[in-house]
Amino acid sequence: MCFTQNFWSFFIGGIANGFLYALIALGYTLVYGVLQLINFAHSEVFMSGGFAGYFVVNAVIGQSSPHGLASVGLIVLGTAAGAVGGAVVAYLLERVAYRPLRRRKAPRLAFLISAIGASYFLYNLAGKEFGRNGYSLPFLYPFQTGVTVFGTGIQTYWVVIAIAAMIMLVLLDRIVAATRLGRGIRAVAQDAETASLMGVNIDRVIAQTFILGGILGGAAGFLFGLSSGVVYSMGFTPALKAFTAAVLGGIGNIRGAVLGGLVLGVAENMGVICAPTEWRDVVAFGILVAVLIIRPTGILGERLGRSA
Amino acid sequence: MLLQLNNVEVRYGPIRALRDVSLAVDQGEIVALLGANGAGKSTTLRTISGLVRPVSGTVFFDGKPIQRVPSHDVVALGIGHVPEGRRIFPMMTVLENLEMGAYLHRGNFSENLTRVFSLFPVLAERRKQDGGTLSGGEQQMLAIARSLMSSPRLLLFDEPSMGLAPMFVKTIFQIIREIRDEGTTILLVEQNASQALHLADRAYVLENGSIVMADRADVLLQDPRVRAAYLGEGAA
Ligand SMILES: Nc1ncnc2c1ncn2[C@@H]1O[C@H](COP(=O)(O)OP(=O)(O)OP(=O)(O)O)[C@@H](O)[C@H]1O
Ligand SMILES: [Mg+2]
């Protein structure tokens, strides 16, 4: 009974969450593509984007209560601020936590430890600077759109996420498939040394890849904050789920990250239609464990450096 | 001299891969570099390309020292490298591989494309196909074509005939001659010593990281030590 009643709202809500996971998952997958490294500090890139978007929107909005075009403008502004915040932090991570290790040809484990260290540093820095309590973003739009699909009232938030994510995903796809930057990223992913023989500056491409991932992850941080607020610890769970999504779709595989995000978003919601929602994370991480056991290369498999 | 190595020493950790290597290549020459497995042939080319840094010695290209120039900037100077094992980008199309060759926009893209398609018509037919799906011989052609897309003045070949059917080997050697005749200087690493010496003007022989012989190719072809060690004529 509860299943048929709630199906569509959980399904559509799951897709919206899935778009967020996809945006974050792309950061993992892009970096993995060029470095074969999981950037475990990506959760803090997401968190930084959330705070950047929050502060900028809060500064601009003042005491007004926006609607219509002003709402759209503020969402775009916040997303852009989140993207910039995420990009800056991702770039700094690469310069401070990873590049020095590459220079010294450090073993893989050193990168992992550096990533975890950087992550804890940023997490605690944010906790200290911004306090341990969360901040809610001001209401930028009415909760419901007033549109009903399959008997489910469509939330404005779902539409905002879906549109913002789709625009960014299409842009990323075009960049990777059809620009010089994209060719450089794919070449480094497939054979870094040979790419350098073609004139590709590997360090520059790696930095650009972190920045691309940071843009998407930071924007996702702001979008997430629209409904859940921002807090120093906000990155942990969504980023771990996005990592699950990246593995689910096939780490290093761009389309796989998007597919994995959507599948995970829907699946974890399906798991809790008739159960308390506290089960959602249990379902999500159960999926991660199951994928790793049954098909470790993910749904689409690892396709390093594919154009799409 | 277009290229000159002076007393180059290269180490991989404790292993000394090159010791006191000096060699020179003049504009317009084909120079062969021969040697057994592990002699240091690839290391020599990789040093020129900036993939490995010598611990001592100098590499001059066109009169400028380049031993500290990173590999992505060496291409910009006009040195192309067809690496050992072809190393084409398997998940890029033939055309995208060629675009990678032209990454730095040296020379005219459409002119270079026309040129490599006329040298290797099969690549024009397969331009939309993924590099990884080509046969070994086609991949070697693509690797050569890709290096030509940067309009190099000097082209380094690392065992271009390795693993290829005899028919392809002949084609590849003909193409190398053609490339030289069109004005590109060539340094050729080969295990196929006989073919290489027939093609080259001069040659060097590397053993355990040191140059042990250097002469005109026709002279080396007659040398009893070379015949015994590299041309399969039994012990001297
Ligand atoms: N990355 C590396 N690390 C350690 N040792 C290396 C490395 N690359 C090459 N060597 C060693 O350096 C020496 C020279 O190797 P190099 O690849 O230059 O030889 P080569 O003449 O090209 O051989 P081949 O005909 O097998 O290609 C060899 O003893 C090899 O084992
Ligand atoms: Mg070699």
Coordinates of C-alpha atoms and ligand atoms in Angstrom, one line a residue:
Chain A
M1 CA 0.0 0.0 0.0
C2 CA 2.6 2.5 1.1
F3 CA 4.6 1.5 -2.0
T4 CA 2.1 2.5 -4.7
Q5 CA 1.1 5.6 -2.7
N6 CA 4.6 6.9 -2.4
F7 CA 6.3 5.5 -5.4
W8 CA 6.4 8.6 -7.7
S9 CA 7.4 11.1 -5.0
F10 CA 10.2 8.9 -3.9
F11 CA 11.2 8.2 -7.5
I12 CA 11.3 11.8 -8.6
G13 CA 12.9 12.9 -5.4
G14 CA 15.5 10.2 -5.9
I15 CA 16.3 11.5 -9.4
A16 CA 16.9 14.9 -7.9
N17 CA 19.3 13.6 -5.3
G18 CA 20.9 11.5 -8.0
F19 CA 21.7 14.6 -10.0
L20 CA 23.5 15.9 -7.0
Y21 CA 25.4 12.7 -6.5
A22 CA 26.3 12.8 -10.2
L23 CA 27.8 16.3 -10.0
I24 CA 30.0 15.2 -7.0
A25 CA 30.8 11.8 -8.5
L26 CA 32.3 13.5 -11.6
G27 CA 34.9 15.1 -9.4
Y28 CA 36.1 11.7 -8.2
T29 CA 35.9 10.2 -11.6
L30 CA 37.7 13.0 -13.5
V31 CA 40.6 13.0 -11.0
Y32 CA 40.8 9.2 -10.9
G33 CA 41.0 9.3 -14.7
V34 CA 44.1 11.4 -14.8
L35 CA 45.8 10.3 -11.6
Q36 CA 44.3 6.8 -10.7
L37 CA 43.8 8.4 -7.3
I38 CA 40.7 8.8 -5.2
N39 CA 40.6 12.4 -4.0
F40 CA 39.2 11.7 -0.5
A41 CA 39.2 15.4 0.2
H42 CA 36.5 16.0 -2.4
S43 CA 33.9 16.1 0.4
E44 CA 35.5 19.3 1.6
V45 CA 35.5 20.8 -1.9
F46 CA 31.7 20.2 -1.8
M47 CA 31.5 21.8 1.7
S48 CA 33.5 24.8 0.6
G49 CA 31.2 25.3 -2.3
G50 CA 28.2 25.2 0.0
F51 CA 29.7 27.9 2.3
A52 CA 30.9 30.1 -0.6
G53 CA 27.4 30.0 -2.1
Y54 CA 25.8 30.7 1.2
F55 CA 27.9 33.7 2.1
V56 CA 27.5 35.3 -1.3
V57 CA 23.8 34.8 -1.5
N58 CA 23.3 36.0 2.1
A59 CA 25.4 39.1 1.4
V60 CA 23.4 40.0 -1.7
I61 CA 19.9 39.2 -0.5
G62 CA 19.9 41.5 2.5
Q63 CA 16.4 41.8 4.0
S64 CA 14.5 41.2 0.7
S65 CA 12.4 38.2 0.0
P66 CA 13.0 37.4 -3.6
H67 CA 10.6 35.9 -6.1
G68 CA 10.5 35.4 -9.9
L69 CA 13.6 36.5 -11.8
A70 CA 15.3 37.6 -8.7
S71 CA 15.0 34.1 -7.3
V72 CA 16.5 32.7 -10.5
G73 CA 19.3 35.2 -10.4
L74 CA 20.2 34.4 -6.8
I75 CA 20.2 30.7 -7.5
V76 CA 22.5 31.2 -10.5
L77 CA 24.7 33.5 -8.4
G78 CA 24.9 31.1 -5.5
T79 CA 25.7 28.2 -7.8
A80 CA 28.4 30.2 -9.5
A81 CA 29.9 31.2 -6.1
G82 CA 29.8 27.6 -5.0
A83 CA 31.5 26.6 -8.2
V84 CA 34.3 29.2 -7.7
G85 CA 34.7 28.2 -4.1
G86 CA 34.9 24.5 -5.0
A87 CA 37.4 25.2 -7.8
V88 CA 39.7 27.2 -5.6
V89 CA 39.8 24.6 -2.9
A90 CA 40.2 21.8 -5.4
Y91 CA 43.1 23.6 -7.0
L92 CA 44.8 24.3 -3.7
L93 CA 44.4 20.7 -2.7
E94 CA 46.2 19.6 -5.8
R95 CA 49.0 22.1 -5.3
V96 CA 49.5 21.5 -1.6
A97 CA 48.5 17.9 -1.0
Y98 CA 49.2 16.0 -4.2
R99 CA 51.7 17.8 -6.5
P100 CA 54.6 17.7 -4.0
L101 CA 54.1 14.0 -3.6
R102 CA 54.1 13.5 -7.4
R103 CA 57.3 15.4 -7.6
R104 CA 58.9 13.0 -5.1
K105 CA 57.4 10.0 -6.8
A106 CA 55.8 9.0 -3.5
P107 CA 54.0 5.6 -3.2
R108 CA 50.2 5.4 -3.5
L109 CA 49.6 5.1 0.2
A110 CA 51.2 8.5 0.7
F111 CA 48.6 10.1 -1.5
L112 CA 45.8 8.5 0.4
I113 CA 47.2 9.7 3.7
S114 CA 47.7 13.2 2.4
A115 CA 44.1 13.2 1.1
I116 CA 42.7 12.2 4.4
G117 CA 44.9 14.7 6.2
A118 CA 43.9 17.5 3.9
S119 CA 40.2 16.5 4.3
Y120 CA 40.4 16.6 8.1
F121 CA 42.3 19.9 8.0
L122 CA 39.6 21.6 5.9
Y123 CA 36.8 20.0 7.9
N124 CA 38.1 21.2 11.2
L125 CA 39.1 24.6 9.8
A126 CA 35.5 25.1 8.6
G127 CA 34.2 23.9 12.0
K128 CA 36.4 26.3 13.8
E129 CA 35.8 29.3 11.5
F130 CA 32.1 28.9 10.9
G131 CA 31.1 27.2 14.1
R132 CA 29.7 23.7 14.7
N133 CA 26.1 24.7 14.0
G134 CA 24.6 24.8 10.5
Y135 CA 23.3 27.8 8.6
S136 CA 20.1 27.8 6.7
L137 CA 20.0 29.5 3.4
P138 CA 17.2 32.1 3.0
F139 CA 14.1 31.0 1.2
L140 CA 14.7 31.8 -2.4
Y141 CA 11.5 30.2 -3.9
P142 CA 8.2 28.6 -2.8
F143 CA 8.5 25.0 -1.7
Q144 CA 6.1 23.6 -4.3
T145 CA 5.9 24.4 -8.0
G146 CA 2.2 23.8 -8.0
V147 CA 2.7 21.3 -10.8
T148 CA 1.5 17.7 -10.2
V149 CA 3.0 14.7 -12.0
F150 CA 1.6 11.2 -11.3
G151 CA -0.3 12.6 -8.4
T152 CA 2.9 13.9 -6.9
G153 CA 3.4 17.6 -6.2
I154 CA 6.7 18.6 -7.8
Q155 CA 9.0 20.4 -5.4
T156 CA 10.7 23.5 -6.7
Y157 CA 14.0 22.2 -5.3
W158 CA 13.9 19.1 -7.5
V159 CA 13.4 21.3 -10.6
V160 CA 16.3 23.6 -9.6
I161 CA 18.7 20.8 -9.1
A162 CA 17.7 19.0 -12.3
I163 CA 18.0 22.0 -14.5
A164 CA 21.3 23.2 -12.9
A165 CA 22.8 19.7 -13.1
M166 CA 21.7 19.0 -16.6
I167 CA 23.2 22.3 -17.9
M168 CA 26.5 21.5 -16.2
L169 CA 26.6 17.9 -17.3
V170 CA 26.0 18.9 -21.0
L171 CA 28.7 21.5 -20.8
L172 CA 31.2 19.1 -19.2
D173 CA 30.4 16.5 -21.9
R174 CA 31.1 19.0 -24.6
I175 CA 34.3 20.2 -22.9
V176 CA 35.7 16.7 -22.6
A177 CA 34.6 15.5 -26.0
A178 CA 35.4 18.5 -28.2
T179 CA 37.9 21.0 -26.7
R180 CA 41.7 21.0 -26.5
L181 CA 41.4 20.9 -22.8
G182 CA 39.2 17.8 -23.0
R183 CA 41.6 16.1 -25.4
G184 CA 44.5 16.9 -23.0
I185 CA 42.6 15.3 -20.1
R186 CA 41.7 12.2 -22.1
A187 CA 45.3 11.9 -23.4
V188 CA 46.7 12.1 -19.9
A189 CA 44.2 9.6 -18.7
Q190 CA 45.1 7.1 -21.4
D191 CA 48.9 7.5 -21.5
A192 CA 50.4 10.5 -19.6
E193 CA 53.9 10.0 -20.7
T194 CA 53.0 9.9 -24.4
A195 CA 50.7 12.9 -23.9
S196 CA 53.7 14.8 -22.7
L197 CA 55.5 13.8 -25.9
M198 CA 52.7 15.6 -27.8
G199 CA 53.3 18.7 -25.8
V200 CA 50.7 18.3 -23.1
N201 CA 51.8 19.8 -19.8
I202 CA 50.7 17.0 -17.5
D203 CA 50.8 19.1 -14.3
R204 CA 48.7 21.8 -15.9
V205 CA 46.1 19.3 -17.2
I206 CA 45.9 17.7 -13.7
A207 CA 45.3 21.1 -12.2
Q208 CA 42.6 21.9 -14.7
T209 CA 41.0 18.5 -14.0
F210 CA 40.8 19.3 -10.3
I211 CA 39.3 22.7 -11.1
L212 CA 36.6 21.1 -13.4
G213 CA 35.8 18.6 -10.6
G214 CA 35.8 21.5 -8.1
I215 CA 33.4 23.5 -10.1
L216 CA 30.9 20.7 -10.3
G217 CA 31.4 19.6 -6.6
G218 CA 31.2 23.2 -5.3
A219 CA 28.1 24.0 -7.3
A220 CA 26.6 20.8 -5.9
G221 CA 27.5 22.0 -2.4
F222 CA 25.4 25.1 -2.9
L223 CA 22.5 23.3 -4.4
F224 CA 22.5 20.8 -1.6
G225 CA 22.6 23.7 0.9
L226 CA 19.4 25.1 -0.6
S227 CA 17.4 22.4 1.1
S228 CA 19.6 21.1 3.8
G229 CA 21.6 24.2 4.9
V230 CA 25.4 24.4 5.2
V231 CA 27.5 23.1 8.0
Y232 CA 31.2 22.1 8.3
S233 CA 30.3 18.4 8.3
M234 CA 27.9 18.5 5.3
G235 CA 30.4 16.9 2.9
F236 CA 30.8 13.6 4.6
T237 CA 27.7 11.6 3.7
P238 CA 26.9 13.1 0.2
A239 CA 30.5 12.7 -0.9
L240 CA 30.7 9.1 0.3
K241 CA 27.5 8.4 -1.6
A242 CA 28.8 10.2 -4.7
F243 CA 31.9 8.0 -4.4
T244 CA 29.6 5.0 -4.3
A245 CA 27.9 6.4 -7.4
A246 CA 31.2 6.8 -9.2
V247 CA 32.2 3.2 -8.4
L248 CA 28.7 2.0 -9.3
G249 CA 28.9 3.6 -12.8
G250 CA 32.6 2.6 -13.3
I251 CA 35.3 4.8 -11.8
G252 CA 37.0 7.0 -14.4
N253 CA 34.0 6.7 -16.7
I254 CA 32.2 10.1 -17.1
R255 CA 28.8 8.8 -18.3
G256 CA 29.1 6.1 -15.7
A257 CA 29.3 8.7 -12.9
V258 CA 26.1 10.3 -14.1
L259 CA 24.3 7.0 -14.5
G260 CA 25.7 5.8 -11.1
G261 CA 24.4 8.9 -9.4
L262 CA 20.9 8.6 -10.8
V263 CA 20.7 4.9 -10.1
L264 CA 21.9 5.4 -6.5
G265 CA 19.6 8.3 -5.9
V266 CA 16.6 6.4 -7.0
A267 CA 17.7 3.1 -5.4
E268 CA 18.2 4.4 -2.0
N269 CA 14.8 6.1 -2.1
M270 CA 13.1 2.9 -3.3
G271 CA 14.7 1.1 -0.3
V272 CA 12.9 3.4 2.1
I273 CA 9.5 3.8 0.6
C274 CA 7.9 1.6 3.2
A275 CA 10.6 1.9 5.8
P276 CA 11.8 4.7 8.1
T277 CA 14.1 7.1 6.1
E278 CA 17.0 6.4 8.5
W279 CA 17.4 3.3 6.4
R280 CA 18.4 5.3 3.3
D281 CA 22.1 5.5 4.1
V282 CA 22.1 1.8 5.0
V283 CA 20.7 1.0 1.6
A284 CA 23.1 3.3 -0.2
F285 CA 26.2 1.9 1.4
G286 CA 24.8 -1.6 1.1
I287 CA 24.8 -1.0 -2.6
L288 CA 28.5 0.1 -2.5
V289 CA 29.4 -3.1 -0.8
A290 CA 27.3 -5.2 -3.2
V291 CA 28.8 -3.5 -6.3
L292 CA 32.4 -4.0 -5.0
I293 CA 31.6 -7.7 -4.5
I294 CA 29.6 -8.5 -7.6
R295 CA 31.0 -6.1 -10.3
P296 CA 34.0 -4.2 -9.0
T297 CA 34.4 -2.3 -12.3
G298 CA 30.9 -0.9 -12.1
I299 CA 27.9 -0.9 -14.5
L300 CA 29.7 0.6 -17.5
G301 CA 33.1 -0.5 -16.5
E302 CA 36.3 1.6 -16.3
R303 CA 36.8 3.5 -19.5
L304 CA 39.6 5.8 -18.7
G305 CA 39.8 8.7 -21.0
R306 CA 36.8 8.0 -23.0
S307 CA 35.3 11.1 -24.7
A308 CA 32.0 10.3 -23.0
Chain B
M1 CA 75.2 19.6 -36.0
L2 CA 71.4 19.6 -35.4
L3 CA 71.7 17.3 -32.4
Q4 CA 74.6 16.7 -30.2
L5 CA 75.0 14.6 -27.0
N6 CA 78.2 15.2 -25.0
N7 CA 79.3 12.7 -22.2
V8 CA 75.7 11.9 -21.2
E9 CA 75.2 9.8 -18.1
V10 CA 71.8 8.5 -17.0
R11 CA 70.9 6.5 -13.9
Y12 CA 67.8 4.7 -12.9
G13 CA 68.4 4.5 -9.1
P14 CA 71.5 2.4 -8.8
I15 CA 71.5 1.2 -12.4
R16 CA 73.7 3.2 -14.8
A17 CA 71.8 3.0 -18.1
L18 CA 74.1 5.4 -20.1
R19 CA 77.7 6.2 -19.4
D20 CA 79.7 8.8 -21.3
V21 CA 77.5 8.7 -24.3
S22 CA 78.4 11.2 -27.0
L23 CA 76.8 11.3 -30.4
A24 CA 75.8 13.7 -33.1
V25 CA 73.3 13.9 -35.9
D26 CA 73.6 16.4 -38.7
Q27 CA 70.8 18.1 -40.6
G28 CA 69.3 15.8 -43.2
E29 CA 70.9 12.6 -42.0
I30 CA 69.5 9.3 -41.1
V31 CA 71.5 8.0 -38.1
A32 CA 70.9 4.5 -36.7
L33 CA 71.5 3.6 -33.1
L34 CA 72.0 -0.2 -32.7
G35 CA 72.4 -2.4 -29.7
A36 CA 71.1 -5.5 -27.9
N37 CA 68.2 -5.6 -25.4
G38 CA 68.9 -3.3 -22.5
A39 CA 71.8 -1.6 -24.1
G40 CA 70.3 1.8 -23.5
K41 CA 68.8 2.8 -26.9
S42 CA 65.4 3.8 -25.6
T43 CA 67.1 5.6 -22.7
T44 CA 69.1 7.7 -25.2
L45 CA 66.0 8.7 -27.1
R46 CA 64.1 9.4 -23.8
T47 CA 66.9 11.6 -22.6
I48 CA 66.7 13.7 -25.8
S49 CA 63.0 14.0 -25.4
G50 CA 63.2 15.1 -21.8
L51 CA 61.5 12.1 -20.4
V52 CA 64.6 11.3 -18.3
R53 CA 67.1 13.8 -17.0
P54 CA 70.8 13.0 -17.3
V55 CA 72.9 13.2 -14.1
S56 CA 75.7 14.7 -16.2
G57 CA 76.5 15.7 -19.7
T58 CA 74.7 17.9 -22.2
V59 CA 72.2 17.6 -25.0
F60 CA 72.3 20.3 -27.6
F61 CA 69.6 20.8 -30.2
D62 CA 70.2 23.4 -32.8
G63 CA 72.9 24.9 -30.6
K64 CA 70.8 25.2 -27.5
P65 CA 71.2 23.0 -24.4
I66 CA 68.0 21.1 -23.8
Q67 CA 68.9 18.5 -21.2
R68 CA 66.8 20.3 -18.6
V69 CA 63.9 21.1 -20.8
P70 CA 60.7 19.2 -19.8
S71 CA 59.3 16.8 -22.4
H72 CA 56.2 18.9 -23.2
D73 CA 58.5 21.8 -24.2
V74 CA 60.9 19.6 -26.2
V75 CA 58.2 19.0 -28.8
A76 CA 57.8 22.7 -29.2
L77 CA 61.5 23.0 -30.2
G78 CA 60.8 20.6 -33.2
I79 CA 61.7 17.2 -31.9
G80 CA 59.2 14.4 -32.5
H81 CA 59.3 11.0 -30.9
V82 CA 57.8 7.8 -32.1
P83 CA 57.9 5.8 -28.9
E84 CA 58.7 2.2 -28.4
G85 CA 55.6 0.1 -28.5
R86 CA 53.7 2.7 -30.6
R87 CA 51.8 4.1 -27.6
I88 CA 48.9 5.4 -29.6
F89 CA 45.9 6.6 -27.6
P90 CA 43.7 3.5 -27.8
M91 CA 40.4 5.2 -26.9
M92 CA 40.7 8.1 -29.2
T93 CA 39.9 7.9 -32.9
V94 CA 42.5 8.0 -35.6
L95 CA 41.7 11.6 -36.2
E96 CA 41.8 12.5 -32.5
N97 CA 45.2 10.8 -32.3
L98 CA 46.4 13.0 -35.1
E99 CA 44.9 16.0 -33.4
M100 CA 47.0 15.1 -30.3
G101 CA 50.1 15.1 -32.6
A102 CA 49.2 18.7 -33.5
Y103 CA 48.4 19.7 -29.9
L104 CA 50.9 22.5 -30.0
H105 CA 49.8 23.9 -33.3
R106 CA 53.2 23.7 -34.8
G107 CA 52.9 23.9 -38.6
N108 CA 49.7 23.9 -40.6
F109 CA 47.1 21.3 -39.5
S110 CA 45.3 20.7 -42.7
E111 CA 48.5 20.6 -44.8
N112 CA 50.0 18.1 -42.3
L113 CA 46.8 16.0 -42.4
T114 CA 46.8 15.9 -46.1
R115 CA 50.4 14.9 -46.1
V116 CA 50.0 12.0 -43.6
F117 CA 46.9 10.7 -45.3
S118 CA 48.7 10.6 -48.6
L119 CA 51.6 8.8 -46.9
F120 CA 49.2 6.4 -45.1
P121 CA 45.9 6.1 -47.1
V122 CA 44.6 3.5 -44.7
L123 CA 44.5 6.0 -41.9
A124 CA 42.2 8.2 -44.0
E125 CA 39.9 5.3 -44.4
R126 CA 39.9 4.6 -40.6
R127 CA 39.9 8.2 -39.4
K128 CA 36.7 7.6 -37.3
Q129 CA 37.9 4.3 -35.9
D130 CA 39.3 3.9 -32.3
G131 CA 43.1 3.7 -32.3
G132 CA 43.0 0.6 -30.2
T133 CA 41.1 -1.4 -32.8
L134 CA 43.8 -0.9 -35.5
S135 CA 46.2 -3.8 -36.4
G136 CA 49.8 -3.5 -35.1
G137 CA 51.1 -2.3 -38.5
E138 CA 48.3 0.3 -38.7
Q139 CA 49.1 1.5 -35.2
Q140 CA 52.7 1.9 -36.1
M141 CA 51.6 4.0 -39.1
L142 CA 49.4 6.1 -36.8
A143 CA 52.2 6.6 -34.4
I144 CA 54.5 7.9 -37.2
A145 CA 51.7 10.0 -38.7
R146 CA 50.9 11.5 -35.3
S147 CA 54.6 12.5 -34.8
L148 CA 54.6 14.2 -38.2
M149 CA 51.6 16.3 -37.2
S150 CA 54.0 18.6 -35.2
S151 CA 56.2 19.3 -38.2
P152 CA 59.3 18.1 -36.5
R153 CA 62.8 19.0 -37.6
L154 CA 64.2 15.9 -35.9
L155 CA 62.3 12.7 -35.6
L156 CA 63.3 10.0 -33.1
F157 CA 62.1 6.4 -34.0
D158 CA 62.2 3.7 -31.3
E159 CA 62.1 0.3 -33.0
P160 CA 59.4 1.1 -35.5
S161 CA 59.7 -2.4 -37.0
M162 CA 59.2 -4.3 -33.8
G163 CA 56.5 -7.0 -34.0
L164 CA 55.5 -6.2 -37.6
A165 CA 55.0 -8.5 -40.5
P166 CA 57.8 -8.3 -43.1
M167 CA 55.6 -6.6 -45.6
F168 CA 54.9 -3.8 -43.1
V169 CA 58.5 -3.5 -42.1
K170 CA 59.4 -2.7 -45.7
T171 CA 56.7 -0.1 -46.0
I172 CA 57.8 1.5 -42.7
F173 CA 61.4 1.7 -43.8
Q174 CA 60.4 3.2 -47.1
I175 CA 58.3 5.8 -45.3
I176 CA 61.2 6.7 -43.1
R177 CA 63.4 7.4 -46.1
E178 CA 60.6 9.5 -47.6
I179 CA 60.2 11.6 -44.5
R180 CA 64.0 12.3 -44.6
D181 CA 63.8 13.2 -48.2
E182 CA 61.2 15.7 -47.4
G183 CA 63.6 17.4 -45.0
T184 CA 63.2 15.8 -41.6
T185 CA 66.4 14.6 -39.8
I186 CA 66.1 11.1 -38.3
L187 CA 67.6 9.2 -35.4
L188 CA 66.5 5.6 -35.7
V189 CA 66.8 2.9 -33.0
E190 CA 66.5 -0.6 -34.4
Q191 CA 67.2 -4.2 -33.5
N192 CA 66.7 -5.0 -37.1
A193 CA 70.4 -4.0 -37.8
S194 CA 70.6 -5.1 -41.4
Q195 CA 67.6 -3.1 -42.6
A196 CA 68.6 -0.1 -40.4
L197 CA 72.2 -0.1 -41.8
H198 CA 70.9 -0.3 -45.4
L199 CA 68.8 2.8 -44.7
A200 CA 71.0 4.9 -42.6
D201 CA 73.9 7.2 -43.5
R202 CA 75.8 6.6 -40.2
A203 CA 75.3 4.5 -37.2
Y204 CA 76.4 4.1 -33.5
V205 CA 76.5 0.8 -31.6
L206 CA 75.6 0.8 -27.9
E207 CA 76.7 -1.9 -25.5
N208 CA 75.8 -1.8 -21.8
G209 CA 75.2 2.0 -22.0
S210 CA 78.3 2.9 -23.8
I211 CA 79.0 3.7 -27.5
V212 CA 81.4 1.1 -28.7
M213 CA 81.4 1.8 -32.4
A214 CA 80.5 4.7 -34.6
D215 CA 81.0 4.9 -38.4
R216 CA 79.4 5.2 -41.8
A217 CA 76.6 2.6 -42.2
D218 CA 78.2 1.0 -45.2
V219 CA 81.4 0.5 -43.3
L220 CA 79.7 -1.0 -40.3
L221 CA 77.8 -3.4 -42.6
Q222 CA 81.2 -4.8 -43.6
D223 CA 82.6 -4.9 -40.1
P224 CA 83.1 -8.4 -38.9
R225 CA 82.2 -7.6 -35.2
V226 CA 79.0 -6.0 -36.3
R227 CA 78.2 -8.9 -38.7
A228 CA 78.8 -11.4 -35.9
A229 CA 76.9 -9.6 -33.1
Y230 CA 74.1 -7.9 -35.0
L231 CA 73.6 -9.4 -38.4
G232 CA 73.2 -13.0 -37.3
E233 CA 76.4 -14.4 -38.9
G234 CA 77.5 -16.6 -36.0
A235 CA 80.4 -16.1 -33.7
A236 CA 83.4 -14.2 -35.2
Ligands
LIG1 N1 62.3 2.9 -15.7 C1 63.4 2.2 -15.5 N2 63.8 1.9 -14.2 C2 64.9 1.1 -14.0 N3 65.7 0.6 -14.9 C3 65.4 0.9 -16.2 C4 64.2 1.7 -16.5 N4 64.2 1.7 -17.9 C5 65.2 1.0 -18.3 N5 66.0 0.5 -17.3 C6 67.2 -0.2 -17.5 O1 68.1 0.5 -18.2 C7 68.8 -0.2 -19.1 C8 68.6 0.3 -20.5 O2 67.3 0.2 -20.9 P1 66.7 0.7 -22.3 O3 65.2 0.6 -22.2 O4 67.2 2.0 -22.6 O5 67.3 -0.4 -23.3 P2 67.0 -0.6 -24.8 O6 68.3 -0.6 -25.5 O7 66.0 0.3 -25.3 O8 66.4 -2.1 -24.8 P3 65.3 -2.8 -25.7 O9 66.0 -3.2 -26.9 O10 64.9 -4.0 -24.8 O11 64.2 -1.8 -25.9 C9 68.3 -1.6 -19.0 O12 69.2 -2.3 -18.1 C10 67.0 -1.5 -18.3 O13 66.7 -2.6 -17.5
MG2 MG 64.1 0.1 -26.0

